[in-house]
Amino acid sequence: MSSKMQSSNNIAQARRTVQQLRIEANIERIKVSKASADLMHYCSEHAKYDPLLMGIPTSENPFKDKKPCTIL
Amino acid sequence: MAAQEVAAQPSDTLATLKTESETLKTKLEEERAKLHDVELHQVAEKIEALGQFVMKTRRTLKGHGNKVLCMDWCKDKRRIVSSSQDGKVIVWDAFTTNKEHAVTMPCTWVMACAYAPSGCAVACGGLDNKCSVYPLSLDKNENLAAKKKSVAMHTNYLSACCFTNSDMQILTSSGDGTCALWDVESGQMLQSFHGHAADVLCLDLAPSETGNTFVSGGCDKKACVWDMRTGQCVQSFETHESDINSVRYYPSGDAFASGSDDATCRLYDLRADREVAIYSKESIIFGASSVDFSLSGRLLFGGYNDYTINVWDVLKGTRVSILFGHENRVSTLRVSPDGTAFCSGSWDHTLRIWA
């Protein structure tokens, strides 16, 4: 690659980086306190439906083996 | 996104562009820092700590002849597809541990596999640089390889794949540094995603309620969030100190977790646009290969190269459990669609179901 082509590629690359950074710098953001509160709220709302968190009875979990029944 | 296009100026030199680049990076950090008023784990101090967890291996799936590299659950919550270094892709019934289908790929190191939403097909690929779709036949004697459809073509290995909301489109990531969206029927590339500076190792689709975005992680230590319609990178995060092996959205879609060779997992909040938690311990020195959340997002499961699975309290940042069992690296880990169990795959040739 001639040095002229190489430098114009580098400039094109740098221009793309500047363009990308402009987009990222201008997005709207919220405070971490608000974001954290929302994450916590989601967890607490859904906790009761989370089988791995709450543990579910053996009889309801298809992966936990049920004790064999004996018919007398 | 023409609005932000940087018009070419004759006076543009590499130097002026680099200066502007540095100025923008500083501005980005300043904007992020302004909103950093508290830490997640501090806000979480007021909630109850989690109790003891008893999670055990409930099933062991044996049958692969070499390292298990990837797995995915079917929406029916019982079937699993897994792929291995030996080129085999196996579909299992996780309840009974029976193998339902097996395909031998023409290449070794099948690093990616995914179950179609309908449950009627699987996609896989690896060193062949392609992603192929195999319709699953009810006829056990039918040769699945005969119906194979090549969908994606990259110029380097396929690292991850996943179907979008239907069987019609597949998202792929590759060692060639790009991600791409493909139409399954025609094999046509619908969109490509450029921005990573090195191999892309992982991706995850946002939960359907949050719209058309996905996150990817790569060897450039960056995690990028992409708009699927425009191909634009909308946010990027560069706080890991090494390759990002796994990314997974938090169930609400407002955040995502990552696992890296730097031995940490991290949580990034998309609306705060920053890292909000690091899950690490001095005693954990091996890379995290794979991460996934429990249904409520309170637990983060991480599979590590030291053969263990660490379970983290996402909000408090502490480890709540460590699971032993695999006899080699854990390479892949996914929670089942209804959250009743999770599956881990390992270089020890097996998959384990934990509950």
Short mmCIF file of C-alpha atoms in Angstrom, two decimals:
data_model
loop_
_atom_site.label_atom_id
_atom_site.label_comp_id
_atom_site.label_asym_id
_atom_site.label_seq_id
_atom_site.Cartn_x
_atom_site.Cartn_y
_atom_site.Cartn_z
CA MET A 1 0.00 0.00 0.00
CA SER A 2 1.43 3.41 -0.91
CA SER A 3 1.98 5.70 2.03
CA LYS A 4 -0.56 8.14 0.63
CA MET A 5 -3.29 5.46 0.61
CA GLN A 6 -2.27 4.33 4.05
CA SER A 7 -2.54 7.83 5.51
CA SER A 8 -5.94 8.42 3.90
CA ASN A 9 -7.13 5.12 5.39
CA ASN A 10 -5.91 6.25 8.78
CA ILE A 11 -7.74 9.54 8.38
CA ALA A 12 -10.93 7.74 7.35
CA GLN A 13 -10.57 5.50 10.41
CA ALA A 14 -9.95 8.51 12.69
CA ARG A 15 -12.96 10.29 11.23
CA ARG A 16 -15.13 7.24 11.96
CA THR A 17 -13.83 7.17 15.55
CA VAL A 18 -14.67 10.86 16.04
CA GLN A 19 -18.14 10.28 14.56
CA GLN A 20 -18.73 7.32 16.89
CA LEU A 21 -17.53 9.23 19.95
CA ARG A 22 -19.81 12.16 19.16
CA ILE A 23 -22.80 9.81 19.11
CA GLU A 24 -21.80 8.16 22.37
CA ALA A 25 -20.99 11.41 24.17
CA ASN A 26 -24.42 12.84 23.40
CA ILE A 27 -26.70 10.08 24.65
CA GLU A 28 -29.04 10.74 27.56
CA ARG A 29 -28.03 9.24 30.88
CA ILE A 30 -29.62 8.80 34.30
CA LYS A 31 -28.00 8.82 37.73
CA VAL A 32 -26.57 5.60 39.13
CA SER A 33 -28.82 5.99 42.20
CA LYS A 34 -31.91 5.89 39.96
CA ALA A 35 -30.55 3.06 37.81
CA SER A 36 -29.69 1.03 40.95
CA ALA A 37 -33.13 1.62 42.45
CA ASP A 38 -34.73 0.34 39.25
CA LEU A 39 -32.55 -2.79 39.16
CA MET A 40 -33.42 -3.51 42.80
CA HIS A 41 -37.09 -2.93 42.14
CA TYR A 42 -37.07 -5.39 39.25
CA CYS A 43 -35.36 -8.03 41.43
CA SER A 44 -37.81 -7.66 44.27
CA GLU A 45 -40.85 -7.71 41.96
CA HIS A 46 -39.72 -10.92 40.29
CA ALA A 47 -38.02 -12.67 43.21
CA LYS A 48 -41.03 -14.80 44.07
CA TYR A 49 -41.13 -16.20 40.54
CA ASP A 50 -37.42 -17.13 40.51
CA PRO A 51 -37.13 -20.88 41.22
CA LEU A 52 -33.34 -20.88 41.61
CA LEU A 53 -33.57 -18.01 44.08
CA MET A 54 -36.52 -19.19 46.16
CA GLY A 55 -36.00 -22.91 45.82
CA ILE A 56 -39.03 -24.91 44.75
CA PRO A 57 -40.30 -28.15 46.21
CA THR A 58 -38.74 -31.30 44.83
CA SER A 59 -42.13 -32.45 43.61
CA GLU A 60 -42.41 -29.41 41.34
CA ASN A 61 -38.94 -29.40 39.85
CA PRO A 62 -38.61 -31.87 36.99
CA PHE A 63 -34.86 -32.01 37.50
CA LYS A 64 -35.00 -32.90 41.15
CA ASP A 65 -35.67 -36.60 41.42
CA LYS A 66 -38.79 -37.54 43.28
CA LYS A 67 -38.54 -40.28 45.82
CA PRO A 68 -39.81 -43.50 44.33
CA CYS A 69 -43.31 -44.51 45.37
CA THR A 70 -44.04 -48.00 46.48
CA ILE A 71 -47.53 -49.27 46.04
CA LEU A 72 -48.27 -51.55 48.92
CA MET B 1 -27.34 8.43 11.07
CA ALA B 2 -26.52 11.39 8.79
CA ALA B 3 -27.11 13.98 11.48
CA GLN B 4 -23.83 13.22 13.17
CA GLU B 5 -21.74 12.73 10.09
CA VAL B 6 -18.35 14.31 10.33
CA ALA B 7 -17.96 16.29 7.11
CA ALA B 8 -14.56 15.88 5.54
CA GLN B 9 -12.57 19.03 5.89
CA PRO B 10 -9.52 19.64 3.80
CA SER B 11 -7.76 20.75 6.97
CA ASP B 12 -8.46 17.38 8.62
CA THR B 13 -5.24 15.80 9.50
CA LEU B 14 -4.64 12.71 11.54
CA ALA B 15 -3.40 14.97 14.32
CA THR B 16 -6.51 17.17 14.52
CA LEU B 17 -8.82 14.17 14.39
CA LYS B 18 -6.83 12.42 17.12
CA THR B 19 -7.03 15.53 19.31
CA GLU B 20 -10.77 15.74 18.81
CA SER B 21 -10.97 12.04 19.60
CA GLU B 22 -9.19 12.52 22.92
CA THR B 23 -11.34 15.55 23.78
CA LEU B 24 -14.50 13.56 23.12
CA LYS B 25 -13.26 10.63 25.21
CA THR B 26 -12.60 12.97 28.12
CA LYS B 27 -16.02 14.53 27.69
CA LEU B 28 -17.62 11.07 27.68
CA GLU B 29 -15.90 10.19 30.96
CA GLU B 30 -16.89 13.52 32.52
CA GLU B 31 -20.54 13.11 31.52
CA ARG B 32 -20.57 9.60 32.94
CA ALA B 33 -18.85 10.70 36.17
CA LYS B 34 -21.38 13.49 36.81
CA LEU B 35 -24.11 10.89 37.33
CA HIS B 36 -22.00 8.56 39.44
CA ASP B 37 -23.59 9.59 42.73
CA VAL B 38 -23.57 6.24 44.49
CA GLU B 39 -22.52 2.59 44.08
CA LEU B 40 -25.07 -0.14 43.41
CA HIS B 41 -23.88 -2.23 46.36
CA GLN B 42 -24.35 0.77 48.68
CA VAL B 43 -27.96 1.22 47.56
CA ALA B 44 -28.38 -2.54 48.04
CA GLU B 45 -27.16 -2.49 51.65
CA LYS B 46 -30.70 -2.06 52.90
CA ILE B 47 -32.01 -5.28 51.35
CA GLU B 48 -31.85 -8.63 53.06
CA ALA B 49 -28.86 -10.83 52.40
CA LEU B 50 -29.51 -14.08 50.57
CA GLY B 51 -29.53 -17.32 52.52
CA GLN B 52 -27.58 -20.47 51.85
CA PHE B 53 -28.03 -22.08 48.47
CA VAL B 54 -28.11 -25.78 47.91
CA MET B 55 -27.57 -26.38 44.24
CA LYS B 56 -26.46 -29.75 43.04
CA THR B 57 -25.82 -31.55 39.82
CA ARG B 58 -29.14 -33.25 39.00
CA ARG B 59 -28.22 -34.66 35.59
CA THR B 60 -24.96 -35.33 33.80
CA LEU B 61 -25.11 -35.51 30.01
CA LYS B 62 -22.39 -37.77 28.70
CA GLY B 63 -21.75 -38.49 25.06
CA HIS B 64 -19.47 -35.88 23.58
CA GLY B 65 -16.05 -37.21 22.66
CA ASN B 66 -14.25 -33.97 23.33
CA LYS B 67 -14.55 -30.51 24.92
CA VAL B 68 -18.07 -29.11 25.08
CA LEU B 69 -17.87 -25.56 23.73
CA CYS B 70 -21.42 -24.26 23.62
CA MET B 71 -24.99 -25.11 24.56
CA ASP B 72 -28.47 -23.64 24.31
CA TRP B 73 -31.91 -24.48 25.72
CA CYS B 74 -35.00 -25.11 23.68
CA LYS B 75 -38.04 -22.99 24.61
CA ASP B 76 -39.74 -26.20 25.80
CA LYS B 77 -37.43 -26.02 28.87
CA ARG B 78 -36.30 -29.60 28.51
CA ARG B 79 -34.32 -29.98 25.31
CA ILE B 80 -30.76 -28.81 24.94
CA VAL B 81 -28.41 -28.52 21.98
CA SER B 82 -24.67 -28.74 22.60
CA SER B 83 -21.60 -28.59 20.38
CA SER B 84 -18.09 -29.84 20.80
CA GLN B 85 -14.48 -29.65 19.64
CA ASP B 86 -14.89 -33.03 17.95
CA GLY B 87 -17.38 -31.56 15.46
CA LYS B 88 -20.47 -33.17 16.97
CA VAL B 89 -23.69 -31.32 17.69
CA ILE B 90 -26.09 -33.24 19.96
CA VAL B 91 -29.70 -32.54 20.92
CA TRP B 92 -30.59 -33.95 24.36
CA ASP B 93 -33.72 -34.41 26.41
CA ALA B 94 -32.39 -33.01 29.69
CA PHE B 95 -35.10 -34.69 31.80
CA THR B 96 -34.20 -38.20 30.66
CA THR B 97 -30.60 -37.52 29.48
CA ASN B 98 -31.44 -39.28 26.19
CA LYS B 99 -29.81 -38.10 22.99
CA GLU B 100 -32.46 -37.25 20.42
CA HIS B 101 -30.34 -36.15 17.47
CA ALA B 102 -26.69 -36.05 16.57
CA VAL B 103 -25.00 -34.29 13.67
CA THR B 104 -21.36 -34.42 12.67
CA MET B 105 -20.16 -31.11 11.32
CA PRO B 106 -17.51 -31.01 8.59
CA CYS B 107 -15.25 -28.99 10.89
CA THR B 108 -13.86 -29.32 14.39
CA TRP B 109 -14.29 -26.70 17.14
CA VAL B 110 -18.00 -26.05 16.79
CA MET B 111 -17.89 -22.98 19.02
CA ALA B 112 -21.45 -21.83 18.58
CA CYS B 113 -24.84 -23.46 18.63
CA ALA B 114 -28.38 -22.21 19.14
CA TYR B 115 -31.89 -23.62 19.29
CA ALA B 116 -34.52 -22.07 17.01
CA PRO B 117 -37.50 -20.49 18.82
CA SER B 118 -39.88 -23.01 17.24
CA GLY B 119 -37.79 -25.92 18.54
CA CYS B 120 -37.71 -27.31 15.02
CA ALA B 121 -34.14 -26.45 14.07
CA VAL B 122 -30.69 -25.78 15.44
CA ALA B 123 -27.91 -23.52 14.16
CA CYS B 124 -24.20 -24.12 14.63
CA GLY B 125 -20.76 -23.24 13.34
CA GLY B 126 -17.14 -22.71 14.26
CA LEU B 127 -13.88 -23.15 12.40
CA ASP B 128 -15.76 -23.53 9.13
CA ASN B 129 -16.43 -19.74 9.36
CA LYS B 130 -20.09 -20.43 8.68
CA CYS B 131 -23.36 -20.70 10.55
CA SER B 132 -25.52 -23.55 9.29
CA VAL B 133 -29.11 -24.40 10.16
CA TYR B 134 -30.27 -28.01 10.53
CA PRO B 135 -34.03 -28.68 10.62
CA LEU B 136 -34.73 -31.32 13.25
CA SER B 137 -36.56 -34.30 11.92
CA LEU B 138 -39.00 -36.43 13.90
CA ASP B 139 -37.68 -39.40 11.98
CA LYS B 140 -34.67 -40.61 13.96
CA ASN B 141 -33.28 -42.40 10.93
CA GLU B 142 -33.23 -39.35 8.76
CA ASN B 143 -29.81 -37.95 7.99
CA LEU B 144 -29.92 -34.41 9.35
CA ALA B 145 -26.80 -33.41 7.48
CA ALA B 146 -28.65 -33.83 4.18
CA LYS B 147 -31.04 -30.97 4.97
CA LYS B 148 -28.33 -28.59 6.18
CA LYS B 149 -28.62 -24.98 5.09
CA SER B 150 -25.57 -22.70 5.09
CA VAL B 151 -26.69 -19.27 6.22
CA ALA B 152 -23.83 -17.08 7.40
CA MET B 153 -20.38 -16.66 5.89
CA HIS B 154 -17.65 -14.89 7.78
CA THR B 155 -13.97 -14.57 6.99
CA ASN B 156 -12.90 -16.10 10.27
CA TYR B 157 -14.32 -18.48 12.89
CA LEU B 158 -17.91 -18.23 14.10
CA SER B 159 -17.83 -17.50 17.83
CA ALA B 160 -21.55 -17.17 18.64
CA CYS B 161 -24.94 -17.33 17.00
CA CYS B 162 -28.51 -16.83 18.05
CA PHE B 163 -31.91 -16.71 16.38
CA THR B 164 -33.81 -13.47 16.71
CA ASN B 165 -37.49 -13.65 17.64
CA SER B 166 -38.28 -16.14 14.89
CA ASP B 167 -36.67 -18.97 12.97
CA MET B 168 -36.22 -16.54 10.07
CA GLN B 169 -33.19 -14.53 11.18
CA ILE B 170 -29.88 -15.32 12.81
CA LEU B 171 -27.38 -13.02 14.49
CA THR B 172 -23.72 -14.08 14.37
CA SER B 173 -20.39 -12.92 15.78
CA SER B 174 -17.00 -13.83 14.42
CA GLY B 175 -13.26 -13.89 14.83
CA ASP B 176 -13.23 -11.56 11.82
CA GLY B 177 -14.21 -8.72 14.19
CA THR B 178 -17.77 -8.27 12.95
CA CYS B 179 -21.30 -9.30 13.83
CA ALA B 180 -24.00 -9.80 11.23
CA LEU B 181 -27.72 -10.38 10.86
CA TRP B 182 -28.80 -12.96 8.25
CA ASP B 183 -32.01 -14.09 6.58
CA VAL B 184 -32.15 -17.86 7.05
CA GLU B 185 -34.19 -18.65 3.95
CA SER B 186 -32.06 -16.77 1.42
CA GLY B 187 -28.73 -16.70 3.28
CA GLN B 188 -28.60 -12.98 2.62
CA MET B 189 -26.81 -10.62 5.01
CA LEU B 190 -29.38 -8.08 6.23
CA GLN B 191 -27.05 -5.93 8.33
CA SER B 192 -23.44 -5.95 9.42
CA PHE B 193 -21.96 -4.48 12.57
CA HIS B 194 -18.46 -3.04 12.48
CA GLY B 195 -16.67 -1.42 15.38
CA HIS B 196 -14.77 -4.06 17.33
CA ALA B 197 -11.02 -3.84 16.86
CA ALA B 198 -10.47 -7.58 17.27
CA ASP B 199 -12.30 -10.95 17.40
CA VAL B 200 -15.88 -10.74 18.66
CA LEU B 201 -16.37 -13.62 21.09
CA CYS B 202 -19.97 -13.39 22.26
CA LEU B 203 -23.32 -11.76 21.81
CA ASP B 204 -26.75 -11.59 23.40
CA LEU B 205 -30.05 -10.31 22.08
CA ALA B 206 -32.03 -7.83 24.20
CA PRO B 207 -35.24 -9.23 25.73
CA SER B 208 -38.00 -8.67 23.18
CA GLU B 209 -39.75 -5.93 25.18
CA THR B 210 -36.72 -3.68 24.98
CA GLY B 211 -36.57 -3.48 21.22
CA ASN B 212 -34.07 -4.20 18.53
CA THR B 213 -30.68 -4.13 20.15
CA PHE B 214 -28.00 -6.62 21.04
CA VAL B 215 -24.73 -6.55 22.96
CA SER B 216 -21.40 -8.07 21.88
CA GLY B 217 -18.06 -8.58 23.62
CA GLY B 218 -14.61 -9.09 22.15
CA CYS B 219 -10.88 -9.53 22.40
CA ASP B 220 -10.55 -5.74 22.26
CA LYS B 221 -11.93 -5.74 25.88
CA LYS B 222 -14.95 -3.80 24.66
CA ALA B 223 -18.62 -4.52 25.03
CA CYS B 224 -20.76 -2.80 22.38
CA VAL B 225 -24.50 -2.28 22.20
CA TRP B 226 -25.87 -2.21 18.64
CA ASP B 227 -29.02 -0.95 16.95
CA MET B 228 -30.05 -3.89 14.74
CA ARG B 229 -31.88 -1.75 12.21
CA THR B 230 -29.14 0.79 11.50
CA GLY B 231 -26.01 -1.24 12.24
CA GLN B 232 -24.91 1.57 14.53
CA CYS B 233 -23.01 1.03 17.77
CA VAL B 234 -25.04 3.06 20.26
CA GLN B 235 -23.00 2.53 23.43
CA SER B 236 -19.67 0.96 24.26
CA PHE B 237 -17.94 0.00 27.48
CA GLU B 238 -14.24 -0.55 27.95
CA THR B 239 -13.47 -1.36 31.59
CA HIS B 240 -12.42 -5.01 31.39
CA GLU B 241 -8.70 -5.73 31.38
CA SER B 242 -8.82 -8.65 29.02
CA ASP B 243 -10.98 -10.52 26.47
CA ILE B 244 -14.71 -10.52 27.13
CA ASN B 245 -15.87 -14.14 26.73
CA SER B 246 -19.54 -13.80 27.54
CA VAL B 247 -22.25 -11.13 27.67
CA ARG B 248 -25.81 -11.55 28.90
CA TYR B 249 -28.68 -9.10 29.32
CA TYR B 250 -30.27 -8.54 32.71
CA PRO B 251 -33.91 -9.77 32.44
CA SER B 252 -35.35 -6.22 32.35
CA GLY B 253 -33.10 -5.31 29.43
CA ASP B 254 -31.75 -2.25 31.27
CA ALA B 255 -28.36 -3.77 32.00
CA PHE B 256 -26.04 -6.56 30.96
CA ALA B 257 -23.35 -8.69 32.60
CA SER B 258 -20.02 -9.74 31.14
CA GLY B 259 -17.45 -12.42 31.96
CA SER B 260 -13.80 -11.94 31.08
CA ASP B 261 -10.33 -13.47 31.05
CA ASP B 262 -9.43 -10.82 33.63
CA ALA B 263 -11.17 -13.12 36.19
CA THR B 264 -14.01 -10.67 36.81
CA CYS B 265 -17.64 -10.43 35.86
CA ARG B 266 -19.14 -6.94 35.60
CA LEU B 267 -22.55 -5.35 35.40
CA TYR B 268 -23.17 -2.40 33.06
CA ASP B 269 -26.32 -0.32 33.34
CA LEU B 270 -27.45 0.94 29.93
CA ARG B 271 -29.42 3.96 31.13
CA ALA B 272 -26.62 5.16 33.45
CA ASP B 273 -24.19 4.29 30.63
CA ARG B 274 -21.54 2.84 32.95
CA GLU B 275 -20.21 -0.13 34.83
CA VAL B 276 -22.13 -0.40 38.12
CA ALA B 277 -20.69 -3.55 39.69
CA ILE B 278 -17.63 -5.80 39.60
CA TYR B 279 -17.89 -9.41 40.75
CA SER B 280 -14.43 -10.51 41.78
CA LYS B 281 -12.38 -11.98 44.58
CA GLU B 282 -8.64 -12.11 45.14
CA SER B 283 -8.89 -15.89 45.20
CA ILE B 284 -10.45 -16.00 41.73
CA ILE B 285 -7.61 -15.73 39.25
CA PHE B 286 -8.91 -17.69 36.29
CA GLY B 287 -11.06 -16.24 33.52
CA ALA B 288 -14.83 -16.35 33.50
CA SER B 289 -15.98 -18.02 30.30
CA SER B 290 -19.75 -17.79 30.56
CA VAL B 291 -22.40 -15.90 32.55
CA ASP B 292 -26.18 -15.95 32.94
CA PHE B 293 -28.80 -14.47 35.28
CA SER B 294 -31.47 -16.26 37.27
CA LEU B 295 -35.05 -15.31 36.31
CA SER B 296 -35.36 -12.30 38.65
CA GLY B 297 -31.84 -11.05 37.90
CA ARG B 298 -30.82 -11.36 41.55
CA LEU B 299 -28.31 -14.15 40.93
CA LEU B 300 -25.50 -14.22 38.39
CA PHE B 301 -24.00 -17.61 37.57
CA GLY B 302 -20.45 -17.58 36.22
CA GLY B 303 -18.57 -20.52 34.75
CA TYR B 304 -14.82 -20.25 35.15
CA ASN B 305 -11.62 -21.72 33.71
CA ASP B 306 -10.70 -23.08 37.16
CA TYR B 307 -13.52 -25.66 36.71
CA THR B 308 -15.89 -23.96 39.18
CA ILE B 309 -19.18 -22.09 38.97
CA ASN B 310 -19.48 -19.01 41.18
CA VAL B 311 -22.91 -17.70 42.11
CA TRP B 312 -23.03 -13.93 42.75
CA ASP B 313 -25.56 -11.69 44.46
CA VAL B 314 -25.99 -9.20 41.62
CA LEU B 315 -27.11 -6.31 43.85
CA LYS B 316 -24.75 -6.69 46.81
CA GLY B 317 -21.76 -7.77 44.75
CA THR B 318 -20.90 -10.72 46.99
CA ARG B 319 -20.43 -14.37 46.14
CA VAL B 320 -23.19 -16.55 47.60
CA SER B 321 -22.05 -19.97 46.49
CA ILE B 322 -19.33 -21.89 44.69
CA LEU B 323 -20.20 -25.07 42.83
CA PHE B 324 -17.75 -27.88 42.15
CA GLY B 325 -18.22 -30.86 39.89
CA HIS B 326 -16.68 -30.29 36.51
CA GLU B 327 -13.25 -31.77 35.93
CA ASN B 328 -12.06 -29.18 33.48
CA ARG B 329 -12.88 -25.64 32.36
CA VAL B 330 -16.52 -24.60 32.31
CA SER B 331 -16.96 -23.25 28.80
CA THR B 332 -20.67 -22.51 28.55
CA LEU B 333 -23.58 -21.86 30.93
CA ARG B 334 -27.27 -21.05 30.41
CA VAL B 335 -30.24 -20.82 32.74
CA SER B 336 -33.31 -22.72 31.49
CA PRO B 337 -36.17 -20.65 29.96
CA ASP B 338 -38.39 -21.06 33.03
CA GLY B 339 -35.50 -20.56 35.47
CA THR B 340 -35.88 -23.92 37.23
CA ALA B 341 -32.33 -25.04 36.48
CA PHE B 342 -29.18 -24.10 34.65
CA CYS B 343 -26.91 -26.12 32.42
CA SER B 344 -23.12 -25.94 32.25
CA GLY B 345 -20.87 -27.44 29.59
CA SER B 346 -17.21 -28.19 30.11
CA TRP B 347 -13.92 -29.21 28.54
CA ASP B 348 -14.40 -32.41 30.61
CA HIS B 349 -16.74 -33.54 27.74
CA THR B 350 -19.89 -33.39 29.86
CA LEU B 351 -22.84 -31.11 30.49
CA ARG B 352 -24.40 -30.81 33.92
CA ILE B 353 -27.88 -29.68 34.92
CA TRP B 354 -27.95 -27.90 38.29
CA ALA B 355 -30.98 -27.10 40.42
#
